[in-house]
Amino acid sequence: MPAWTDQLRFAFQPVVNLSTGSVAALEILARPERGDVLTAARRSADLDAELAGLAVRSAARQETLLPLHVNVFAATLAELPGLTALRKAVHDVGRRPWEITIDVGGPFTHVPRRALLEAVAGLRQDGYRIGADGVGDGDLPLRLLGDLAPDLVKLDASLCAELDGDRGGRAAVAAMRQLCEVLGSVLAVEGVETERQYAAVRAAGAQLAQGFLFAPPARRPAADVYLPEPRDGYGPVATGYAASAAAQPPAGPPVTQFLQPAALLPMSASAGAVRSHLTGFPGVSGVLLVDPDGVPVRAIDRDRFLLSLSGRYGHALYADRPALRLADRPRTVGADATAWEVLDVAADGDRDRAGDDVAVVDDQGRCMGVVHLADILRALAESRVEEAARLNPLTRLPGSDAVNAEVDRRIADGRAFALSWLDVDRFKQVNDGAGFAAGDALIRAVGQALARTAAELPSARVGHIGGDDFLVLAAPDDLEPFAAAVLDVPWSAGGLPVTLSLATVVCAPGSVTGHAQSAAALAPLKKAAKSLTGVGSWVLGRPGAPGHEVRRGRRRGDGTPAHPVP
């Protein structure tokens, strides 16, 4: 072993899951007692790879079951795609590749792009997870980030420093969260030092975090981390669209948000070995028996297993026999599953297994970790409470924020969409003539008609902005059912006839950059719709295109439609 290793120590910093409050992994940080080994590693790929291997060996001495994060420079990957020293260390200590996340750090500027991508592809094929480190304060181009499609995007601590008072910083984190959803990545933030930063990081949508607030780097892995008590502003990470009561259930947060380390043993493990594992690690709720590729073959629940061995002849009968005899078929979901899908899996099968952990597997069936049903139920209950708070009390429809968020997602996905604005003509006169109770009944009826139509169109979203204003988001081909539901039926309030106006902007991919632009394009169309006469008026336009198309209604004082699209 080189002499410089005598002066090298390693520290461990927890990576905290913000949804569950648990430690999801440990990042291993080199801490030389003297000299500048890290600067030398930046210039030497061999030294950098050797450091990564030593980091894994140091973690083995701590006897931790947690997944590990090791740091490697991008230039090292391009020059030494095999990372022989790291691979050998992982094999020697009995770790599995999918328990290791390689945090790739800059500089990236002069690193051969193809060589880097090929190295990442090879490591990923073998099961290693890939993280992009220091994002936001380095030289990692967004195009390269997209090509890497990392499992984890880790934002630099500099973004967190003033996050609680920096609107631009919060917007940057939120935008990166949206990009991660497209890439299938998990978003982490480094440098969380205060409770206000913790609240801001959660509100911006980060799923994992590190920092001195939770636990500083230490020579021994932290057994516990500090997590502030939930209070105003510290609510759970908001994900997905808050659907109306009449619409389809929300997709729910991704299962990776609740991922916990899994206790893995080979299929050949004896019942005695499993018992030793469970008693040695009291926090482990179960063990997965996996094949040589890391694919779960059987699952062992802690309580049922130990109960079997504690019987009168249990230990004598089973201790030296394969643990498979006391195992069940594993319950698994893919990494792209949602929390609701986990509930479906948990509900399908024996009632006595309803509380068992569910294994999360990658696209090759290898175990990435487990999720606990209690974490899923708690998060979904909290999301339903938040959802209810956002619903309009009159119609039980979400407000504009939910629709705007979905508009931004479709823009990011490059999908065409149609955004419509519906309101009641001369609604103040309706209230003055028929009374507020009749006006409220009319608004509820319109909201119910929109919600019923949305329930039959999976891609449609409906929101109640307030008063008599509604938003409808749909695919361009799904506009007619909404028009028919609100324009082809007679409306009245307190016996007085009422008409509605509908304005629609159809946005092709790339025509708008955000929900604000689509709303701006919609505003003049609403004015145009209100200028028409008829039982119900409807105009349709496109961002940047002159004029608009009149779908329903007539120009005042003229029987012909106004301002047709050329």
Coordinates of C-alpha atoms in Angstrom, one line a residue:
M1 CA 0.0 0.0 0.0
P2 CA 1.5 3.4 -0.9
A3 CA 2.8 5.5 2.0
W4 CA 0.4 8.3 1.5
T5 CA -2.5 6.1 2.6
D6 CA -1.1 6.1 6.2
Q7 CA -2.1 9.7 6.4
L8 CA -5.5 9.2 4.9
R9 CA -8.7 9.0 6.8
F10 CA -12.3 8.9 5.7
A11 CA -15.4 10.6 7.0
F12 CA -19.1 9.6 6.5
Q13 CA -21.9 12.0 5.9
P14 CA -25.6 10.9 5.8
V15 CA -27.7 11.4 2.8
V16 CA -31.2 12.1 4.2
N17 CA -34.5 11.1 2.6
L18 CA -36.7 14.2 3.2
S19 CA -39.9 12.3 2.8
T20 CA -39.2 9.7 5.5
G21 CA -36.6 11.4 7.6
S22 CA -34.3 8.4 7.4
V23 CA -30.7 8.0 6.2
A24 CA -30.8 6.7 2.6
A25 CA -27.1 6.4 2.1
L26 CA -23.6 7.5 3.3
E27 CA -21.3 9.6 1.3
I28 CA -17.6 8.7 2.0
L29 CA -15.3 11.7 2.0
A30 CA -11.5 11.5 2.0
R31 CA -9.9 13.5 4.8
P32 CA -6.1 13.5 4.5
E33 CA -4.3 14.4 7.7
R34 CA -1.6 16.2 5.7
G35 CA -0.7 16.8 2.1
D36 CA -3.1 17.5 -0.7
V37 CA -4.1 14.1 -2.0
L38 CA -7.4 15.4 -3.5
T39 CA -5.7 17.9 -5.7
A40 CA -3.3 15.2 -6.8
A41 CA -6.2 12.9 -7.5
R42 CA -7.7 15.5 -9.8
R43 CA -4.5 15.2 -11.9
S44 CA -4.1 11.4 -11.7
A45 CA -6.9 9.1 -12.7
D46 CA -5.1 6.1 -11.1
L47 CA -4.9 7.9 -7.8
D48 CA -8.5 9.0 -8.0
A49 CA -9.7 5.4 -8.7
E50 CA -7.6 4.1 -5.8
L51 CA -9.2 6.7 -3.5
A52 CA -12.6 5.4 -4.5
G53 CA -11.6 1.8 -3.7
L54 CA -10.2 2.8 -0.4
A55 CA -13.4 4.6 0.5
V56 CA -15.4 1.4 0.0
R57 CA -12.9 -0.6 2.1
S58 CA -13.1 2.0 4.9
A59 CA -16.9 1.7 4.9
A60 CA -16.6 -2.1 5.2
R61 CA -14.8 -1.7 8.5
Q62 CA -17.8 0.2 9.9
E63 CA -20.1 -2.7 9.2
T64 CA -22.8 -0.5 7.8
L65 CA -25.6 -1.9 5.6
L66 CA -26.4 1.5 4.1
P67 CA -25.7 2.2 0.4
L68 CA -22.6 4.2 -0.3
H69 CA -21.7 7.2 -2.4
V70 CA -18.1 7.6 -3.6
N71 CA -16.7 10.5 -5.5
V72 CA -14.9 10.2 -8.8
F73 CA -13.8 12.9 -11.2
A74 CA -15.3 12.9 -14.7
A75 CA -11.8 12.8 -16.3
T76 CA -11.0 9.6 -14.3
L77 CA -14.1 7.8 -15.8
A78 CA -13.1 8.9 -19.3
E79 CA -9.5 7.7 -18.8
L80 CA -10.2 4.6 -16.7
P81 CA -13.7 3.4 -17.6
G82 CA -13.2 0.1 -15.8
L83 CA -12.4 1.7 -12.5
T84 CA -10.6 -1.5 -11.6
A85 CA -9.5 -0.4 -8.1
L86 CA -13.1 0.4 -7.2
R87 CA -14.6 -2.7 -8.6
K88 CA -12.0 -4.9 -6.8
A89 CA -12.8 -3.2 -3.5
V90 CA -16.5 -3.7 -4.0
H91 CA -16.0 -7.4 -4.7
D92 CA -13.5 -7.9 -1.9
V93 CA -15.7 -6.5 0.8
G94 CA -18.8 -8.3 -0.4
R95 CA -20.7 -5.3 -1.6
R96 CA -22.9 -5.3 -4.7
P97 CA -22.6 -2.8 -7.5
W98 CA -26.2 -1.5 -7.1
E99 CA -25.4 -0.5 -3.5
I100 CA -22.8 2.0 -4.8
T101 CA -23.6 5.4 -6.3
I102 CA -20.6 6.9 -8.2
D103 CA -20.9 10.7 -7.8
V104 CA -19.3 12.1 -10.9
G105 CA -17.8 15.5 -10.4
G106 CA -16.2 18.2 -12.6
P107 CA -14.4 19.7 -14.3
F108 CA -16.2 18.5 -17.4
T109 CA -15.0 21.0 -20.0
H110 CA -12.0 19.1 -21.5
V111 CA -13.3 15.6 -20.8
P112 CA -13.9 13.5 -24.0
R113 CA -17.7 13.4 -24.1
R114 CA -18.0 10.0 -25.9
A115 CA -15.5 8.3 -23.6
L116 CA -17.3 9.6 -20.5
L117 CA -20.7 8.5 -21.7
E118 CA -19.4 5.0 -22.7
A119 CA -17.8 4.6 -19.3
V120 CA -21.0 5.6 -17.5
A121 CA -23.0 3.1 -19.7
G122 CA -20.6 0.3 -18.8
L123 CA -20.8 1.0 -15.1
R124 CA -24.6 1.2 -15.2
Q125 CA -24.8 -2.0 -17.1
D126 CA -22.9 -3.7 -14.3
G127 CA -25.4 -2.3 -11.8
Y128 CA -23.6 0.8 -10.4
R129 CA -25.8 3.9 -9.9
I130 CA -24.6 7.2 -11.3
G131 CA -24.8 10.6 -9.6
A132 CA -24.0 14.0 -11.1
D133 CA -22.2 16.0 -8.4
G134 CA -21.9 19.7 -7.9
V135 CA -24.6 20.6 -10.4
G136 CA -25.3 24.4 -10.5
D137 CA -21.9 25.7 -9.6
G138 CA -19.6 23.9 -12.1
D139 CA -19.1 23.4 -15.8
L140 CA -21.6 20.6 -16.4
P141 CA -23.6 21.5 -19.6
L142 CA -27.3 20.8 -19.5
R143 CA -27.0 18.8 -22.7
L144 CA -24.4 16.5 -21.1
L145 CA -26.5 16.2 -18.0
G146 CA -29.4 15.0 -20.2
D147 CA -27.2 12.5 -22.0
L148 CA -25.8 11.2 -18.7
A149 CA -29.4 10.7 -17.4
P150 CA -28.0 10.2 -13.9
D151 CA -29.9 8.3 -11.2
L152 CA -29.1 11.2 -8.8
V153 CA -28.6 14.9 -9.4
K154 CA -26.8 16.5 -6.5
L155 CA -27.0 20.3 -6.4
D156 CA -24.0 22.2 -5.1
A157 CA -24.1 23.7 -1.6
S158 CA -23.7 27.2 -3.0
L159 CA -27.3 27.0 -4.2
C160 CA -28.5 26.2 -0.7
A161 CA -26.6 29.0 1.1
E162 CA -29.3 31.7 0.6
L163 CA -32.1 29.6 -0.6
D164 CA -34.6 30.6 2.1
G165 CA -34.5 34.2 0.9
D166 CA -33.6 33.8 -2.8
R167 CA -36.6 33.5 -5.2
G168 CA -34.2 32.8 -8.1
G169 CA -32.5 30.0 -6.2
R170 CA -35.8 28.4 -5.3
A171 CA -36.9 28.7 -8.9
A172 CA -33.7 27.0 -10.1
V173 CA -34.1 24.1 -7.7
A174 CA -37.8 23.7 -8.7
A175 CA -36.8 23.8 -12.4
M176 CA -34.1 21.1 -11.7
R177 CA -36.8 19.0 -10.0
Q178 CA -38.9 19.1 -13.1
L179 CA -35.9 18.2 -15.3
C180 CA -35.2 15.3 -12.9
E181 CA -38.8 14.0 -13.3
V182 CA -38.2 13.9 -17.1
L183 CA -34.8 12.2 -16.7
G184 CA -36.1 9.7 -14.1
S185 CA -33.5 11.1 -11.6
V186 CA -33.7 11.8 -7.8
L187 CA -32.8 15.4 -6.7
A188 CA -30.5 16.0 -3.8
V189 CA -29.2 19.2 -2.3
E190 CA -26.0 19.7 -0.4
G191 CA -25.1 22.2 2.3
V192 CA -28.3 22.3 4.4
E193 CA -27.2 24.1 7.6
T194 CA -30.3 25.8 9.0
E195 CA -34.0 24.9 9.6
R196 CA -35.0 27.7 7.2
Q197 CA -32.8 26.2 4.5
Y198 CA -34.4 22.8 5.3
A199 CA -37.9 24.3 4.7
A200 CA -36.8 26.0 1.5
V201 CA -35.2 22.8 0.1
R202 CA -38.3 20.8 0.8
A203 CA -40.6 23.4 -0.6
A204 CA -38.5 23.6 -3.8
G205 CA -39.0 19.9 -4.4
A206 CA -35.7 18.2 -3.3
Q207 CA -36.0 14.6 -2.3
L208 CA -32.7 14.0 -0.6
A209 CA -30.4 16.4 1.3
Q210 CA -27.1 16.6 3.1
G211 CA -25.7 19.1 5.5
F212 CA -24.5 19.9 9.0
L213 CA -28.2 20.4 10.1
F214 CA -28.7 16.7 9.9
A215 CA -25.2 15.5 10.9
P216 CA -21.7 16.6 10.1
P217 CA -19.2 14.3 8.4
A218 CA -17.8 12.0 11.1
R219 CA -15.3 9.2 11.4
R220 CA -18.1 6.8 12.2
P221 CA -21.5 6.8 10.4
A222 CA -24.1 8.7 12.3
A223 CA -26.7 6.4 13.9
D224 CA -29.3 9.2 14.1
V225 CA -29.8 12.4 12.3
Y226 CA -31.5 15.6 13.4
L227 CA -34.7 16.4 11.5
P228 CA -36.8 19.5 12.4
E229 CA -40.3 18.9 13.6
P230 CA -42.9 19.6 10.8
R231 CA -44.6 23.0 11.2
D232 CA -45.8 25.8 8.9
G233 CA -43.7 25.9 5.8
Y234 CA -42.1 22.5 6.5
G235 CA -44.8 20.5 4.8
P236 CA -44.1 17.4 2.7
V237 CA -42.7 17.8 -0.8
A238 CA -45.6 18.6 -3.2
T239 CA -45.7 16.3 -6.2
G240 CA -48.1 15.6 -9.0
Y241 CA -51.4 17.2 -9.8
A242 CA -54.2 17.6 -7.3
A243 CA -57.1 16.0 -9.1
S244 CA -60.7 16.9 -8.6
A245 CA -62.9 14.5 -6.7
A246 CA -64.7 13.5 -9.9
A247 CA -61.5 13.1 -11.9
Q248 CA -59.2 10.0 -11.8
P249 CA -56.9 9.5 -8.8
P250 CA -53.7 11.4 -8.8
A251 CA -50.6 9.6 -9.9
G252 CA -49.0 10.2 -6.5
P253 CA -45.4 10.8 -5.6
P254 CA -42.7 8.5 -7.1
V255 CA -41.7 5.4 -5.1
T256 CA -38.1 6.4 -5.3
Q257 CA -39.0 9.3 -2.9
F258 CA -39.5 6.7 -0.1
L259 CA -36.6 4.4 -0.9
Q260 CA -34.9 2.7 2.0
P261 CA -31.8 0.5 2.1
A262 CA -32.5 -3.2 1.7
A263 CA -30.9 -6.0 3.7
L264 CA -29.7 -8.5 1.1
L265 CA -28.4 -12.0 1.6
P266 CA -27.7 -14.7 -1.0
M267 CA -30.4 -17.4 -1.7
S268 CA -28.1 -20.0 0.0
A269 CA -28.2 -18.2 3.4
S270 CA -29.2 -20.4 6.3
A271 CA -32.0 -19.5 8.7
G272 CA -29.3 -19.1 11.4
A273 CA -27.5 -16.5 9.2
V274 CA -30.7 -14.6 8.7
R275 CA -31.4 -14.6 12.4
S276 CA -27.9 -13.3 13.2
H277 CA -28.5 -10.6 10.6
L278 CA -31.8 -9.5 12.1
T279 CA -30.7 -9.6 15.7
G280 CA -27.4 -7.8 14.8
F281 CA -29.3 -5.0 13.1
P282 CA -32.5 -4.2 15.1
G283 CA -33.7 -1.5 12.6
V284 CA -34.0 -4.0 9.8
S285 CA -37.6 -5.0 9.2
G286 CA -36.8 -7.8 6.8
V287 CA -34.3 -9.5 4.5
L288 CA -34.4 -10.1 0.8
L289 CA -32.7 -13.3 -0.6
V290 CA -31.3 -12.4 -4.0
D291 CA -29.7 -14.4 -6.8
P292 CA -26.1 -13.6 -8.0
D293 CA -27.4 -10.7 -10.1
G294 CA -29.2 -9.1 -7.2
V295 CA -32.7 -10.0 -8.3
P296 CA -35.0 -10.6 -5.3
V297 CA -36.1 -14.3 -5.2
R298 CA -37.6 -14.5 -1.7
A299 CA -38.6 -12.1 1.1
I300 CA -38.3 -12.7 4.8
D301 CA -40.4 -10.6 7.2
R302 CA -38.7 -9.9 10.5
D303 CA -41.6 -10.6 12.9
R304 CA -42.9 -13.8 11.2
F305 CA -39.4 -15.2 10.8
L306 CA -38.3 -14.7 14.4
L307 CA -41.6 -16.0 15.6
S308 CA -41.1 -19.2 13.7
L309 CA -37.6 -19.7 15.2
S310 CA -38.8 -18.9 18.8
G311 CA -41.2 -21.8 18.9
R312 CA -40.5 -24.9 21.0
Y313 CA -38.4 -26.6 18.3
G314 CA -38.0 -23.8 15.9
H315 CA -34.3 -23.2 16.2
A316 CA -33.5 -26.9 16.1
L317 CA -35.7 -27.4 13.1
Y318 CA -34.6 -24.5 11.0
A319 CA -31.3 -22.9 12.2
D320 CA -29.0 -24.9 9.8
R321 CA -31.5 -25.2 7.0
P322 CA -31.9 -22.8 4.1
A323 CA -33.8 -19.7 5.0
L324 CA -35.8 -20.2 1.8
R325 CA -38.1 -22.5 3.8
L326 CA -39.4 -19.6 5.9
A327 CA -39.5 -17.1 3.1
D328 CA -42.3 -15.7 0.9
R329 CA -42.4 -14.5 -2.7
P330 CA -41.1 -10.9 -2.8
R331 CA -43.4 -8.0 -3.6
T332 CA -41.8 -5.8 -6.1
V333 CA -42.5 -2.6 -8.1
G334 CA -40.4 -0.9 -10.7
A335 CA -38.4 2.2 -10.0
D336 CA -40.9 4.3 -12.1
A337 CA -43.8 3.2 -9.9
T338 CA -45.9 5.6 -7.8
A339 CA -46.9 5.4 -4.2
W340 CA -50.4 4.4 -5.3
E341 CA -49.1 1.5 -7.2
V342 CA -47.3 0.3 -4.0
L343 CA -50.6 0.3 -2.2
D344 CA -52.1 -1.8 -5.0
V345 CA -49.3 -4.3 -4.6
A346 CA -49.7 -4.3 -0.8
A347 CA -53.4 -4.9 -1.1
D348 CA -53.1 -7.8 -3.5
G349 CA -52.5 -11.0 -1.6
D350 CA -52.6 -12.4 1.9
R351 CA -53.9 -10.1 4.6
D352 CA -51.1 -11.2 7.0
R353 CA -48.5 -9.8 4.5
A354 CA -50.3 -6.4 4.1
G355 CA -47.6 -4.6 6.0
D356 CA -44.5 -6.2 4.4
D357 CA -41.9 -4.1 2.8
V358 CA -42.1 -3.8 -1.0
A359 CA -38.8 -4.1 -3.0
V360 CA -38.0 -1.6 -5.7
V361 CA -36.2 -3.0 -8.7
D362 CA -34.5 -1.4 -11.7
D363 CA -35.2 -2.3 -15.3
Q364 CA -33.1 -5.4 -15.0
G365 CA -34.9 -6.6 -11.9
R366 CA -32.1 -5.8 -9.5
C367 CA -33.0 -4.6 -6.0
M368 CA -32.5 -0.9 -5.5
G369 CA -34.0 -0.8 -2.0
V370 CA -37.3 -1.2 -0.2
V371 CA -40.2 1.0 0.8
H372 CA -42.1 0.7 4.1
L373 CA -45.9 0.8 3.8
A374 CA -46.1 3.2 6.8
D375 CA -44.1 5.8 5.0
I376 CA -46.3 5.5 1.9
L377 CA -49.5 5.8 3.9
R378 CA -48.3 8.8 5.8
A379 CA -47.2 10.7 2.7
L380 CA -50.4 10.0 0.8
A381 CA -52.5 11.0 3.8
E382 CA -50.5 14.3 4.0
S383 CA -50.9 14.9 0.3
R384 CA -54.7 14.4 0.5
V385 CA -54.9 16.9 3.4
E386 CA -52.8 19.4 1.3
E387 CA -54.9 18.7 -1.7
A388 CA -58.1 19.3 0.2
A389 CA -56.8 22.7 1.4
R390 CA -56.1 23.7 -2.2
L391 CA -59.6 22.9 -3.4
N392 CA -62.2 25.6 -4.0
P393 CA -64.7 25.2 -1.2
L394 CA -67.7 25.8 -3.6
T395 CA -66.8 23.3 -6.4
R396 CA -64.1 21.1 -4.8
L397 CA -62.0 21.8 -7.8
P398 CA -58.3 22.7 -7.5
G399 CA -57.2 26.3 -8.2
S400 CA -55.0 27.7 -11.0
D401 CA -51.7 26.5 -9.4
A402 CA -52.4 22.9 -10.0
V403 CA -53.4 23.5 -13.7
N404 CA -50.4 25.8 -14.2
A405 CA -48.0 23.1 -12.8
E406 CA -49.4 20.6 -15.3
V407 CA -49.1 23.1 -18.1
D408 CA -45.4 23.5 -17.3
R409 CA -44.9 19.7 -17.2
R410 CA -46.5 19.4 -20.7
I411 CA -44.3 22.2 -22.0
A412 CA -41.2 20.4 -20.6
D413 CA -42.3 17.1 -22.1
G414 CA -42.8 18.8 -25.5
R415 CA -46.5 17.9 -25.7
A416 CA -49.2 19.9 -27.5
F417 CA -52.0 21.1 -25.3
A418 CA -55.1 23.3 -25.3
L419 CA -55.8 25.7 -22.4
S420 CA -59.3 27.1 -22.1
W421 CA -60.9 29.8 -20.0
L422 CA -64.6 29.5 -19.2
D423 CA -66.8 32.0 -17.4
V424 CA -70.4 33.1 -17.0
D425 CA -71.6 36.1 -18.9
R426 CA -72.6 39.1 -16.8
F427 CA -72.3 37.0 -13.6
K428 CA -72.6 40.1 -11.3
Q429 CA -76.1 40.7 -12.9
V430 CA -76.9 37.1 -12.3
N431 CA -76.1 37.4 -8.6
D432 CA -77.9 40.8 -8.3
G433 CA -81.0 39.4 -10.1
A434 CA -81.2 35.8 -8.8
G435 CA -79.4 36.1 -5.5
F436 CA -76.0 34.7 -4.3
A437 CA -77.5 31.3 -3.4
A438 CA -78.7 30.8 -7.0
G439 CA -75.3 32.1 -8.3
D440 CA -73.5 29.6 -6.1
A441 CA -75.7 26.8 -7.3
L442 CA -75.0 27.7 -10.9
I443 CA -71.2 27.7 -10.3
R444 CA -71.4 24.3 -8.6
A445 CA -73.4 22.9 -11.6
V446 CA -70.9 24.2 -14.1
G447 CA -68.0 22.8 -12.1
Q448 CA -69.7 19.4 -11.9
A449 CA -70.2 19.4 -15.7
L450 CA -66.6 20.1 -16.3
A451 CA -65.4 17.5 -13.7
R452 CA -67.6 14.8 -15.2
T453 CA -66.2 15.4 -18.6
A454 CA -62.6 15.5 -17.3
A455 CA -63.2 12.1 -15.6
E456 CA -63.8 10.5 -19.0
L457 CA -60.6 12.1 -20.5
P458 CA -57.4 10.9 -18.7
S459 CA -55.3 13.8 -20.0
A460 CA -57.8 16.5 -19.0
R461 CA -57.5 18.8 -16.0
V462 CA -60.0 21.3 -14.6
G463 CA -59.5 24.1 -12.2
H464 CA -61.7 26.7 -10.5
I465 CA -59.8 30.0 -10.4
G466 CA -62.5 31.7 -8.3
G467 CA -65.8 33.4 -8.8
D468 CA -67.2 32.3 -12.2
D469 CA -63.8 31.6 -13.8
F470 CA -62.7 28.1 -14.7
L471 CA -59.6 26.7 -16.4
V472 CA -59.6 23.6 -18.6
L473 CA -56.5 21.8 -19.8
A474 CA -56.9 19.1 -22.4
A475 CA -55.3 17.6 -25.5
P476 CA -56.2 19.6 -28.6
D477 CA -58.4 16.7 -29.8
D478 CA -60.4 16.6 -26.6
L479 CA -61.9 20.1 -26.8
E480 CA -65.3 19.2 -28.3
P481 CA -66.6 17.2 -25.3
F482 CA -66.0 20.2 -23.0
A483 CA -67.6 22.6 -25.4
A484 CA -70.7 20.3 -25.6
A485 CA -70.9 19.9 -21.8
V486 CA -71.0 23.6 -21.1
L487 CA -72.2 25.3 -24.3
D488 CA -74.8 22.9 -25.7
V489 CA -77.0 22.8 -22.6
P490 CA -79.3 25.5 -21.3
W491 CA -78.2 27.2 -18.1
S492 CA -80.2 29.3 -15.7
A493 CA -80.0 30.8 -12.2
G494 CA -83.2 31.4 -10.2
G495 CA -85.2 31.0 -13.4
L496 CA -83.1 33.5 -15.3
P497 CA -81.4 32.3 -18.5
V498 CA -77.6 32.3 -18.4
T499 CA -74.9 32.1 -21.2
L500 CA -71.3 31.0 -21.0
S501 CA -68.2 32.1 -22.9
L502 CA -65.2 29.9 -23.7
A503 CA -61.8 30.9 -25.0
T504 CA -59.1 28.4 -26.0
V505 CA -55.4 28.8 -26.9
V506 CA -53.9 25.7 -28.6
C507 CA -50.1 25.5 -27.9
A508 CA -47.9 23.5 -30.2
P509 CA -44.6 22.1 -28.8
G510 CA -42.1 25.0 -28.5
S511 CA -44.8 27.8 -29.0
V512 CA -44.7 28.9 -25.3
T513 CA -42.0 28.6 -22.6
G514 CA -44.2 28.5 -19.5
H515 CA -47.8 28.8 -18.1
A516 CA -47.5 32.5 -17.9
Q517 CA -47.1 32.8 -21.7
S518 CA -50.0 30.6 -22.4
A519 CA -52.2 32.6 -20.0
A520 CA -51.1 35.8 -21.7
A521 CA -52.0 34.4 -25.1
L522 CA -55.4 33.4 -23.6
A523 CA -56.4 36.8 -22.2
P524 CA -57.3 38.6 -25.5
L525 CA -59.2 35.5 -26.6
K526 CA -61.4 35.7 -23.6
K527 CA -62.1 39.3 -24.4
A528 CA -63.0 38.3 -28.0
A529 CA -65.3 35.5 -26.8
K530 CA -67.2 38.0 -24.5
S531 CA -67.7 40.3 -27.5
L532 CA -69.8 37.7 -29.3
T533 CA -73.5 37.0 -29.0
G534 CA -75.4 33.7 -29.0
V535 CA -76.4 30.9 -26.6
G536 CA -72.7 30.2 -26.0
S537 CA -69.6 31.7 -27.5
W538 CA -66.3 30.1 -28.2
V539 CA -63.1 31.4 -29.8
L540 CA -59.9 29.6 -30.5
G541 CA -56.4 31.0 -31.2
R542 CA -52.7 30.1 -31.2
P543 CA -49.8 31.9 -29.6
G544 CA -48.2 34.4 -32.0
A545 CA -50.8 33.8 -34.8
P546 CA -52.9 36.7 -35.9
G547 CA -56.6 36.6 -35.4
H548 CA -58.7 33.8 -34.0
E549 CA -61.3 31.3 -35.1
V550 CA -64.9 31.6 -33.9
R551 CA -66.2 28.2 -33.1
R552 CA -69.5 29.4 -31.5
G553 CA -71.3 32.7 -31.4
R554 CA -71.9 35.8 -33.7
R555 CA -70.4 39.2 -33.9
R556 CA -72.7 41.9 -32.3
G557 CA -74.9 43.5 -34.9
D558 CA -73.7 41.1 -37.6
G559 CA -74.7 37.5 -38.3
T560 CA -71.2 36.6 -39.4
P561 CA -68.3 35.3 -37.3
A562 CA -65.6 37.9 -36.5
H563 CA -61.8 37.8 -37.0
P564 CA -61.4 34.4 -38.7
V565 CA -58.0 32.8 -38.7
P566 CA -56.3 33.3 -42.1

